[in-house]
Amino acid sequence: MDLVVIGLGYVGLPLVREAGRAGLRVGGLDRDARVVAGLKAGLSHVDDVSAEDVEHMLAAGFTPSRDEDILDGARTIVICVPTPLSTDGGPDLTAVRAAAQTVARHLDPGTLVVLESTTYPGTTDEVVRPILEESGLVAGEDFHLAFSPERIDPGNPVYGVRNTPKIVGGLTPSCAHAAAAFYGKFVDHVVQAKGTREAEMAKLLENTYRHVNIALVNEMAVFCNELGIDLWDSIACAATKPFGFQAFYPGPGVGGHCIPIDPNYLSYKVRSLGYPFRFVELAQEINERMPRYVVERAQALLNREGQAMKGAKVLVLGVTYKPDIADQRESPARPVARRLRKMGADLSFHDPHVERWEVDGEPVPRARVLYTALAEADLVIVLTDHREYDPESLTRHARLLFDTRGATRRLEETAAERVELL
C-alpha cells in the first residue's frame, strides 16, 4: 500500500478518498466491524463521503480492514483516531497509544508515520515516538515521523482535503520534507511548521480562537437581552468594518469534536506548568452554561404567555451540532433537551438528518410532519438552522418561536410578537 489510514471516521475517510483520487493505493484499518463491513459493502457512515464516493474508492483499490497485517509494507501510515477528553480534563490518548503500538509491530525502515489526531503539544515526540521506537527503529533516522493537524469541516461545500492548506511538522527536517512530499501529491498547498510541537499548537490555536470569540458573543447575548439591545443587529453593523473585525454569532452552546474539546488539551498542558489558562477555562464556563440559559429564556417566554413549562408541548428543531449534517458530537441540543425534560416539558424533536434521537438513553419522539408539529407546539426552539427550515414558514406556522441561531433575524417586524431571538 502507498498509504494506510488508521481510523476511518470523519477525518480518515475523506483523506482516503482524496489520496485515492490522486492514484495512491490506499488501505484503511478500523477496529469497528460495522464500519469496515459497511465500507466493503459500498456504504458510508460519514456526511462528507457519499456511497458513490465509496464505490469509486473501492474500484480504485481501497481496502478497508480490521486486520493489522494490512500495515505490512505500507509506505505511509496516517493515524486518525479519536482523542476524547479524559476524566481529568486532558486528552484521552488510549486510541493513539493503541494505534502507535499497532504500527510499531509492522514498522519498516523508510516508512512515513503521521499523527493527525488532535492533541496537546508534545504528544508526537513524547508519546508516539517512544512507542514506535519499541520496534528497534529510530525516528528521524530509520523512519520518518510527523504531525499534521486535520482541518476537516463537516458539511463544508467549498473547502475539503485538497484545497485546504495542510500544515506538517516533522520530528526532523527530513521528516518534514517526507511529509510535505506525501501530502503534496493530493493537497494543493502544504505549509511546513518549524516542528511537531508548532504544528500541534497551530491546531489548538485555531480552535481556541473560535472558542473564546464564541464565548464572548454568548456572554454579550445574555446581557444584551437584559439591556434591550439587538445583538444580532450590532454584529451585522460591526461586520461592515473591512478590517480588524470578524463576525462570530451567539448560540445555544458549542458542539462538534473541535471547539468544545480541543482547547481543553491546551489548558491541560498549561496547567502542567503550574498555572491556569484563564481565557480557555472562562470560555468553557460560558459556553457550557448556554444550554441552561436557553431553557431559562424558553421558560420566560412561556410564562409571558401565561403557561408553565410543565406539560407544555415543546418542539426542538435541529439536534446536530451544525447545519446540514447528521453529526451529533457534543451537540448542545442534548443538554437543552435534558433540562427541558427535567422541568416537565412534553418534548419532541425534528431534524431532517436524524431519524432517531435519545437523551440519557430515553428516546425523544420525532415529529413526522414538520408544519403540523409547528402548529401544535406551545413553543418551538430552533437549535440548529438547517437549510430545510425556511424562516418565513417557521414564523407563519409556529405559535411561539425561540430562535437561538438567528435564522429569522432578517424577517419583517410583523412576526416580532411571536418570535424571539437569543
GROMACS .gro file of C-alpha atoms in nm:
model
  422
    1MET     CA    1   0.000   0.000   0.000
    2ASP     CA    2   0.110   0.356  -0.069
    3LEU     CA    3  -0.097   0.463   0.231
    4VAL     CA    4  -0.280   0.301   0.520
    5VAL     CA    5  -0.509   0.520   0.729
    6ILE     CA    6  -0.581   0.408   1.085
    7GLY     CA    7  -0.927   0.529   1.185
    8LEU     CA    8  -1.189   0.555   0.911
    9GLY     CA    9  -1.410   0.826   1.058
   10TYR     CA   10  -1.479   1.192   0.983
   11VAL     CA   11  -1.107   1.262   0.936
   12GLY     CA   12  -0.971   0.937   0.798
   13LEU     CA   13  -1.230   0.860   0.531
   14PRO     CA   14  -1.208   1.193   0.343
   15LEU     CA   15  -0.829   1.151   0.350
   16VAL     CA   16  -0.863   0.805   0.195
   17ARG     CA   17  -1.089   0.941  -0.078
   18GLU     CA   18  -0.857   1.225  -0.176
   19ALA     CA   19  -0.544   1.009  -0.175
   20GLY     CA   20  -0.722   0.751  -0.390
   21ARG     CA   21  -0.827   1.017  -0.637
   22ALA     CA   22  -0.460   1.106  -0.676
   23GLY     CA   23  -0.380   0.750  -0.778
   24LEU     CA   24  -0.243   0.620  -0.448
   25ARG     CA   25  -0.323   0.264  -0.347
   26VAL     CA   26  -0.490   0.304  -0.009
   27GLY     CA   27  -0.582   0.073   0.275
   28GLY     CA   28  -0.778   0.150   0.589
   29LEU     CA   29  -0.762  -0.003   0.936
   30ASP     CA   30  -1.050   0.034   1.179
   31ARG     CA   31  -1.148  -0.172   1.482
   32ASP     CA   32  -1.523  -0.118   1.432
   33ALA     CA   33  -1.656  -0.423   1.247
   34ARG     CA   34  -1.969  -0.237   1.135
   35VAL     CA   35  -1.767   0.043   0.981
   36VAL     CA   36  -1.545  -0.196   0.789
   37ALA     CA   37  -1.835  -0.416   0.675
   38GLY     CA   38  -2.031  -0.109   0.565
   39LEU     CA   39  -1.742   0.028   0.362
   40LYS     CA   40  -1.682  -0.308   0.197
   41ALA     CA   41  -2.050  -0.306   0.100
   42GLY     CA   42  -2.018   0.041  -0.052
   43LEU     CA   43  -2.186   0.228   0.234
   44SER     CA   44  -2.066   0.546   0.405
   45HIS     CA   45  -2.109   0.649   0.769
   46VAL     CA   46  -1.959   0.997   0.715
   47ASP     CA   47  -2.155   1.302   0.597
   48ASP     CA   48  -1.891   1.428   0.356
   49VAL     CA   49  -1.832   1.093   0.184
   50SER     CA   50  -2.120   0.956  -0.022
   51ALA     CA   51  -2.196   0.593  -0.104
   52GLU     CA   52  -2.100   0.675  -0.463
   53ASP     CA   53  -1.764   0.800  -0.334
   54VAL     CA   54  -1.709   0.472  -0.150
   55GLU     CA   55  -1.789   0.273  -0.464
   56HIS     CA   56  -1.529   0.473  -0.658
   57MET     CA   57  -1.277   0.427  -0.375
   58LEU     CA   58  -1.328   0.050  -0.376
   59ALA     CA   59  -1.298   0.038  -0.755
   60ALA     CA   60  -0.967   0.225  -0.727
   61GLY     CA   61  -0.832  -0.039  -0.488
   62PHE     CA   62  -0.928   0.091  -0.145
   63THR     CA   63  -0.912  -0.193   0.107
   64PRO     CA   64  -1.084  -0.141   0.444
   65SER     CA   65  -0.982  -0.395   0.705
   66ARG     CA   66  -0.980  -0.490   1.073
   67ASP     CA   67  -0.661  -0.691   1.024
   68GLU     CA   68  -0.347  -0.502   1.124
   69ASP     CA   69  -0.144  -0.703   0.874
   70ILE     CA   70  -0.267  -0.451   0.617
   71LEU     CA   71   0.012  -0.228   0.754
   72ASP     CA   72   0.282  -0.463   0.627
   73GLY     CA   73   0.493  -0.284   0.367
   74ALA     CA   74   0.293   0.041   0.381
   75ARG     CA   75   0.499   0.337   0.262
   76THR     CA   76   0.296   0.587   0.466
   77ILE     CA   77   0.077   0.534   0.773
   78VAL     CA   78  -0.153   0.812   0.896
   79ILE     CA   79  -0.316   0.787   1.240
   80CYS     CA   80  -0.663   0.948   1.255
   81VAL     CA   81  -0.808   0.801   1.576
   82PRO     CA   82  -1.029   0.983   1.830
   83THR     CA   83  -0.884   1.178   2.123
   84PRO     CA   84  -1.176   1.245   2.360
   85LEU     CA   85  -1.138   1.415   2.695
   86SER     CA   86  -1.034   1.205   2.992
   87THR     CA   87  -1.185   1.235   3.339
   88ASP     CA   88  -0.914   1.485   3.443
   89GLY     CA   89  -0.993   1.716   3.151
   90GLY     CA   90  -0.692   1.622   2.940
   91PRO     CA   91  -0.687   1.422   2.618
   92ASP     CA   92  -0.756   1.051   2.640
   93LEU     CA   93  -0.473   0.909   2.432
   94THR     CA   94  -0.580   0.546   2.466
   95ALA     CA   95  -0.661   0.513   2.095
   96VAL     CA   96  -0.344   0.699   1.991
   97ARG     CA   97  -0.124   0.472   2.204
   98ALA     CA   98  -0.300   0.161   2.073
   99ALA     CA   99  -0.257   0.277   1.714
  100ALA     CA  100   0.112   0.352   1.769
  101GLN     CA  101   0.164   0.009   1.925
  102THR     CA  102  -0.004  -0.149   1.624
  103VAL     CA  103   0.218   0.047   1.385
  104ALA     CA  104   0.530  -0.048   1.582
  105ARG     CA  105   0.459  -0.417   1.520
  106HIS     CA  106   0.465  -0.359   1.144
  107LEU     CA  107   0.707  -0.069   1.104
  108ASP     CA  108   0.965  -0.092   0.824
  109PRO     CA  109   1.269   0.126   0.757
  110GLY     CA  110   1.184   0.427   0.543
  111THR     CA  111   0.816   0.439   0.641
  112LEU     CA  112   0.650   0.775   0.700
  113VAL     CA  113   0.422   0.782   1.007
  114VAL     CA  114   0.195   1.084   1.055
  115LEU     CA  115  -0.028   1.161   1.351
  116GLU     CA  116  -0.338   1.367   1.260
  117SER     CA  117  -0.536   1.318   1.581
  118THR     CA  118  -0.572   1.645   1.771
  119THR     CA  119  -0.383   1.653   2.099
  120TYR     CA  120  -0.161   1.866   2.321
  121PRO     CA  121   0.181   1.994   2.208
  122GLY     CA  122   0.449   1.731   2.264
  123THR     CA  123   0.237   1.422   2.201
  124THR     CA  124   0.408   1.319   1.877
  125ASP     CA  125   0.755   1.338   2.029
  126GLU     CA  126   0.682   1.236   2.388
  127VAL     CA  127   0.412   0.968   2.343
  128VAL     CA  128   0.407   0.837   1.985
  129ARG     CA  129   0.780   0.836   1.911
  130PRO     CA  130   0.885   0.617   2.210
  131ILE     CA  131   0.616   0.362   2.128
  132LEU     CA  132   0.720   0.344   1.763
  133GLU     CA  133   1.086   0.310   1.861
  134GLU     CA  134   0.999  -0.008   2.053
  135SER     CA  135   1.024  -0.157   1.705
  136GLY     CA  136   1.400  -0.110   1.725
  137LEU     CA  137   1.393   0.162   1.459
  138VAL     CA  138   1.488   0.521   1.540
  139ALA     CA  139   1.260   0.810   1.443
  140GLY     CA  140   1.430   1.061   1.216
  141GLU     CA  141   1.696   0.809   1.121
  142ASP     CA  142   1.528   0.481   1.026
  143PHE     CA  143   1.175   0.611   0.966
  144HIS     CA  144   1.004   0.947   0.928
  145LEU     CA  145   0.767   1.087   1.192
  146ALA     CA  146   0.544   1.395   1.159
  147PHE     CA  147   0.232   1.563   1.290
  148SER     CA  148  -0.027   1.714   1.056
  149PRO     CA  149  -0.342   1.862   1.211
  150GLU     CA  150  -0.669   1.765   1.049
  151ARG     CA  151  -0.873   2.055   0.917
  152ILE     CA  152  -1.194   1.876   0.825
  153ASP     CA  153  -1.507   2.094   0.839
  154PRO     CA  154  -1.803   1.855   0.807
  155GLY     CA  155  -2.066   1.976   0.565
  156ASN     CA  156  -1.849   2.249   0.413
  157PRO     CA  157  -1.930   2.253   0.039
  158VAL     CA  158  -1.630   2.472  -0.051
  159TYR     CA  159  -1.328   2.351   0.145
  160GLY     CA  160  -1.213   1.990   0.165
  161VAL     CA  161  -0.890   1.796   0.196
  162ARG     CA  162  -0.748   1.909  -0.138
  163ASN     CA  163  -0.800   2.286  -0.123
  164THR     CA  164  -0.748   2.343   0.250
  165PRO     CA  165  -0.380   2.428   0.323
  166LYS     CA  166  -0.214   2.135   0.501
  167ILE     CA  167   0.024   2.201   0.791
  168VAL     CA  168   0.301   1.948   0.851
  169GLY     CA  169   0.557   1.945   1.129
  170GLY     CA  170   0.836   1.690   1.119
  171LEU     CA  171   1.047   1.550   1.400
  172THR     CA  172   1.347   1.643   1.183
  173PRO     CA  173   1.381   1.847   0.863
  174SER     CA  174   1.397   1.524   0.661
  175CYS     CA  175   1.077   1.405   0.830
  176ALA     CA  176   0.908   1.733   0.741
  177HIS     CA  177   1.025   1.704   0.382
  178ALA     CA  178   0.890   1.349   0.354
  179ALA     CA  179   0.552   1.450   0.498
  180ALA     CA  180   0.527   1.755   0.272
  181ALA     CA  181   0.611   1.544  -0.031
  182PHE     CA  182   0.344   1.290   0.063
  183TYR     CA  183   0.061   1.541   0.119
  184GLY     CA  184   0.173   1.739  -0.184
  185LYS     CA  185   0.050   1.452  -0.402
  186PHE     CA  186  -0.313   1.538  -0.330
  187VAL     CA  187  -0.323   1.871  -0.139
  188ASP     CA  188  -0.287   2.199  -0.328
  189HIS     CA  189  -0.083   2.384  -0.066
  190VAL     CA  190   0.138   2.236   0.208
  191VAL     CA  191   0.271   2.454   0.491
  192GLN     CA  192   0.576   2.337   0.684
  193ALA     CA  193   0.581   2.419   1.054
  194LYS     CA  194   0.906   2.450   1.246
  195GLY     CA  195   0.846   2.117   1.418
  196THR     CA  196   0.584   1.879   1.556
  197ARG     CA  197   0.505   2.097   1.859
  198GLU     CA  198   0.442   2.402   1.644
  199ALA     CA  199   0.207   2.202   1.420
  200GLU     CA  200   0.025   2.063   1.725
  201MET     CA  201  -0.009   2.413   1.870
  202ALA     CA  202  -0.139   2.555   1.541
  203LYS     CA  203  -0.443   2.328   1.555
  204LEU     CA  204  -0.520   2.423   1.914
  205LEU     CA  205  -0.472   2.792   1.838
  206GLU     CA  206  -0.724   2.777   1.553
  207ASN     CA  207  -0.996   2.624   1.768
  208THR     CA  208  -0.917   2.818   2.086
  209TYR     CA  209  -0.956   3.138   1.884
  210ARG     CA  210  -1.305   3.033   1.780
  211HIS     CA  211  -1.394   2.901   2.125
  212VAL     CA  212  -1.303   3.228   2.300
  213ASN     CA  213  -1.478   3.451   2.047
  214ILE     CA  214  -1.797   3.244   2.052
  215ALA     CA  215  -1.793   3.268   2.432
  216LEU     CA  216  -1.757   3.646   2.402
  217VAL     CA  217  -2.072   3.686   2.192
  218ASN     CA  218  -2.259   3.429   2.401
  219GLU     CA  219  -2.195   3.634   2.714
  220MET     CA  220  -2.289   3.950   2.528
  221ALA     CA  221  -2.617   3.784   2.424
  222VAL     CA  222  -2.708   3.738   2.790
  223PHE     CA  223  -2.661   4.099   2.897
  224CYS     CA  224  -2.782   4.249   2.568
  225ASN     CA  225  -3.114   4.076   2.631
  226GLU     CA  226  -3.130   4.244   2.972
  227LEU     CA  227  -3.039   4.583   2.821
  228GLY     CA  228  -3.291   4.554   2.537
  229ILE     CA  229  -3.018   4.557   2.271
  230ASP     CA  230  -3.046   4.358   1.947
  231LEU     CA  231  -2.702   4.194   1.946
  232TRP     CA  232  -2.762   4.041   1.603
  233ASP     CA  233  -2.802   4.389   1.457
  234SER     CA  234  -2.493   4.510   1.640
  235ILE     CA  235  -2.287   4.223   1.497
  236ALA     CA  236  -2.419   4.297   1.147
  237CYS     CA  237  -2.318   4.661   1.184
  238ALA     CA  238  -1.972   4.577   1.322
  239ALA     CA  239  -1.917   4.330   1.038
  240THR     CA  240  -1.931   4.614   0.785
  241LYS     CA  241  -1.583   4.721   0.903
  242PRO     CA  242  -1.346   4.597   0.632
  243PHE     CA  243  -1.056   4.539   0.872
  244GLY     CA  244  -0.991   4.441   1.233
  245PHE     CA  245  -1.318   4.251   1.292
  246GLN     CA  246  -1.451   3.903   1.225
  247ALA     CA  247  -1.813   3.823   1.299
  248PHE     CA  248  -1.898   3.549   1.548
  249TYR     CA  249  -2.254   3.468   1.649
  250PRO     CA  250  -2.423   3.350   1.971
  251GLY     CA  251  -2.596   3.016   2.001
  252PRO     CA  252  -2.723   2.751   2.243
  253GLY     CA  253  -2.370   2.625   2.309
  254VAL     CA  254  -2.084   2.479   2.108
  255GLY     CA  255  -2.063   2.135   1.951
  256GLY     CA  256  -1.858   1.905   1.736
  257HIS     CA  257  -1.528   1.747   1.828
  258CYS     CA  258  -1.316   2.060   1.786
  259ILE     CA  259  -1.441   2.365   1.974
  260PRO     CA  260  -1.580   2.207   2.295
  261ILE     CA  261  -1.288   1.962   2.320
  262ASP     CA  262  -0.963   2.082   2.164
  263PRO     CA  263  -0.898   2.397   2.371
  264ASN     CA  264  -0.905   2.179   2.681
  265TYR     CA  265  -0.594   1.999   2.553
  266LEU     CA  266  -0.409   2.329   2.559
  267SER     CA  267  -0.548   2.418   2.902
  268TYR     CA  268  -0.436   2.075   3.025
  269LYS     CA  269  -0.081   2.133   2.900
  270VAL     CA  270  -0.064   2.481   3.052
  271ARG     CA  271  -0.189   2.351   3.388
  272SER     CA  272   0.102   2.106   3.387
  273LEU     CA  273   0.327   2.413   3.404
  274GLY     CA  274   0.163   2.517   3.729
  275TYR     CA  275  -0.085   2.788   3.628
  276PRO     CA  276  -0.431   2.807   3.466
  277PHE     CA  277  -0.511   2.910   3.111
  278ARG     CA  278  -0.780   3.156   3.215
  279PHE     CA  279  -0.914   3.251   2.873
  280VAL     CA  280  -0.990   2.889   2.782
  281GLU     CA  281  -1.137   2.800   3.117
  282LEU     CA  282  -1.361   3.107   3.120
  283ALA     CA  283  -1.473   3.041   2.763
  284GLN     CA  284  -1.555   2.683   2.856
  285GLU     CA  285  -1.759   2.801   3.153
  286ILE     CA  286  -1.958   3.049   2.945
  287ASN     CA  287  -2.029   2.812   2.656
  288GLU     CA  288  -2.122   2.525   2.885
  289ARG     CA  289  -2.385   2.733   3.064
  290MET     CA  290  -2.561   2.842   2.743
  291PRO     CA  291  -2.796   2.539   2.730
  292ARG     CA  292  -2.920   2.630   3.079
  293TYR     CA  293  -2.966   2.991   2.970
  294VAL     CA  294  -3.163   2.882   2.661
  295VAL     CA  295  -3.403   2.684   2.878
  296GLU     CA  296  -3.441   2.977   3.119
  297ARG     CA  297  -3.531   3.205   2.829
  298ALA     CA  298  -3.773   2.942   2.698
  299GLN     CA  299  -3.941   2.925   3.037
  300ALA     CA  300  -3.970   3.304   3.047
  301LEU     CA  301  -4.134   3.304   2.704
  302LEU     CA  302  -4.396   3.053   2.814
  303ASN     CA  303  -4.455   3.247   3.135
  304ARG     CA  304  -4.517   3.557   2.927
  305GLU     CA  305  -4.796   3.365   2.753
  306GLY     CA  306  -4.938   3.253   3.085
  307GLN     CA  307  -4.820   2.893   3.054
  308ALA     CA  308  -4.590   2.681   3.268
  309MET     CA  309  -4.309   2.472   3.127
  310LYS     CA  310  -4.452   2.163   3.295
  311GLY     CA  311  -4.685   1.997   3.047
  312ALA     CA  312  -4.608   2.242   2.767
  313LYS     CA  313  -4.557   2.096   2.420
  314VAL     CA  314  -4.202   2.196   2.326
  315LEU     CA  315  -4.061   2.116   1.982
  316VAL     CA  316  -3.684   2.148   1.926
  317LEU     CA  317  -3.567   2.191   1.568
  318GLY     CA  318  -3.223   2.054   1.482
  319VAL     CA  319  -3.028   1.824   1.713
  320THR     CA  320  -2.698   1.808   1.521
  321TYR     CA  321  -2.412   2.035   1.622
  322LYS     CA  322  -2.411   2.235   1.295
  323PRO     CA  323  -2.642   2.282   0.994
  324ASP     CA  324  -2.700   2.035   0.713
  325ILE     CA  325  -2.511   1.733   0.851
  326ALA     CA  326  -2.602   1.434   1.070
  327ASP     CA  327  -2.312   1.474   1.313
  328GLN     CA  328  -2.436   1.497   1.673
  329ARG     CA  329  -2.099   1.502   1.852
  330GLU     CA  330  -2.114   1.728   2.160
  331SER     CA  331  -2.433   1.892   2.029
  332PRO     CA  332  -2.580   2.144   2.275
  333ALA     CA  333  -2.924   2.009   2.183
  334ARG     CA  334  -2.876   1.723   2.426
  335PRO     CA  335  -2.822   1.929   2.745
  336VAL     CA  336  -3.105   2.161   2.636
  337ALA     CA  337  -3.339   1.864   2.596
  338ARG     CA  338  -3.224   1.711   2.922
  339ARG     CA  339  -3.316   2.025   3.113
  340LEU     CA  340  -3.647   2.072   2.932
  341ARG     CA  341  -3.746   1.719   3.028
  342LYS     CA  342  -3.639   1.774   3.387
  343MET     CA  343  -3.874   2.074   3.402
  344GLY     CA  344  -4.165   1.861   3.280
  345ALA     CA  345  -4.193   1.969   2.918
  346ASP     CA  346  -4.372   1.741   2.672
  347LEU     CA  347  -4.071   1.725   2.441
  348SER     CA  348  -4.044   1.630   2.074
  349PHE     CA  349  -3.785   1.698   1.805
  350HIS     CA  350  -3.745   1.735   1.433
  351ASP     CA  351  -3.427   1.708   1.231
  352PRO     CA  352  -3.413   1.626   0.859
  353HIS     CA  353  -3.082   1.444   0.912
  354VAL     CA  354  -3.170   1.242   1.224
  355GLU     CA  355  -3.437   0.972   1.234
  356ARG     CA  356  -3.395   0.862   1.597
  357TRP     CA  357  -3.267   1.060   1.893
  358GLU     CA  358  -3.210   0.967   2.254
  359VAL     CA  359  -3.128   1.169   2.563
  360ASP     CA  360  -2.979   0.976   2.854
  361GLY     CA  361  -3.091   0.652   2.694
  362GLU     CA  362  -3.456   0.758   2.658
  363PRO     CA  363  -3.595   0.819   2.308
  364VAL     CA  364  -3.737   1.159   2.219
  365PRO     CA  365  -4.047   1.143   1.993
  366ARG     CA  366  -3.977   1.264   1.639
  367ALA     CA  367  -4.222   1.495   1.466
  368ARG     CA  368  -4.302   1.336   1.131
  369VAL     CA  369  -4.483   1.628   0.964
  370LEU     CA  370  -4.291   1.945   1.041
  371TYR     CA  371  -4.554   2.211   0.985
  372THR     CA  372  -4.822   2.017   1.169
  373ALA     CA  373  -4.586   1.986   1.465
  374LEU     CA  374  -4.505   2.357   1.448
  375ALA     CA  375  -4.872   2.449   1.473
  376GLU     CA  376  -4.937   2.206   1.759
  377ALA     CA  377  -4.641   2.306   1.976
  378ASP     CA  378  -4.676   2.562   2.254
  379LEU     CA  379  -4.313   2.660   2.195
  380VAL     CA  380  -4.069   2.588   1.912
  381ILE     CA  381  -3.696   2.625   1.976
  382VAL     CA  382  -3.456   2.645   1.681
  383LEU     CA  383  -3.130   2.485   1.794
  384THR     CA  384  -2.975   2.413   1.452
  385ASP     CA  385  -3.059   2.622   1.146
  386HIS     CA  386  -3.072   2.354   0.877
  387ARG     CA  387  -3.142   2.496   0.533
  388GLU     CA  388  -3.468   2.294   0.526
  389TYR     CA  389  -3.605   2.529   0.793
  390ASP     CA  390  -3.740   2.820   0.592
  391PRO     CA  391  -3.762   3.119   0.830
  392GLU     CA  392  -4.084   3.257   0.680
  393SER     CA  393  -4.256   2.918   0.706
  394LEU     CA  394  -4.139   2.873   1.064
  395THR     CA  395  -4.278   3.208   1.173
  396ARG     CA  396  -4.602   3.153   0.983
  397HIS     CA  397  -4.680   2.815   1.142
  398ALA     CA  398  -4.530   2.838   1.492
  399ARG     CA  399  -4.739   2.992   1.766
  400LEU     CA  400  -4.430   3.091   1.965
  401LEU     CA  401  -4.076   3.064   1.828
  402PHE     CA  402  -3.744   3.096   2.011
  403ASP     CA  403  -3.467   3.127   1.753
  404THR     CA  404  -3.125   3.061   1.910
  405ARG     CA  405  -2.944   3.072   1.573
  406GLY     CA  406  -3.066   3.398   1.426
  407ALA     CA  407  -3.229   3.226   1.130
  408THR     CA  408  -3.528   3.462   1.138
  409ARG     CA  409  -3.345   3.785   1.215
  410ARG     CA  410  -3.397   3.934   0.867
  411LEU     CA  411  -3.775   3.890   0.863
  412GLU     CA  412  -4.018   4.178   0.887
  413GLU     CA  413  -4.119   4.306   1.228
  414THR     CA  414  -4.475   4.174   1.183
  415ALA     CA  415  -4.382   3.845   1.349
  416ALA     CA  416  -4.190   4.008   1.635
  417GLU     CA  417  -4.455   3.937   1.897
  418ARG     CA  418  -4.431   3.560   1.829
  419VAL     CA  419  -4.058   3.531   1.756
  420GLU     CA  420  -3.771   3.590   1.993
  421LEU     CA  421  -3.400   3.580   1.914
  422LEU     CA  422  -3.134   3.461   2.155
   0.00000   0.00000   0.00000
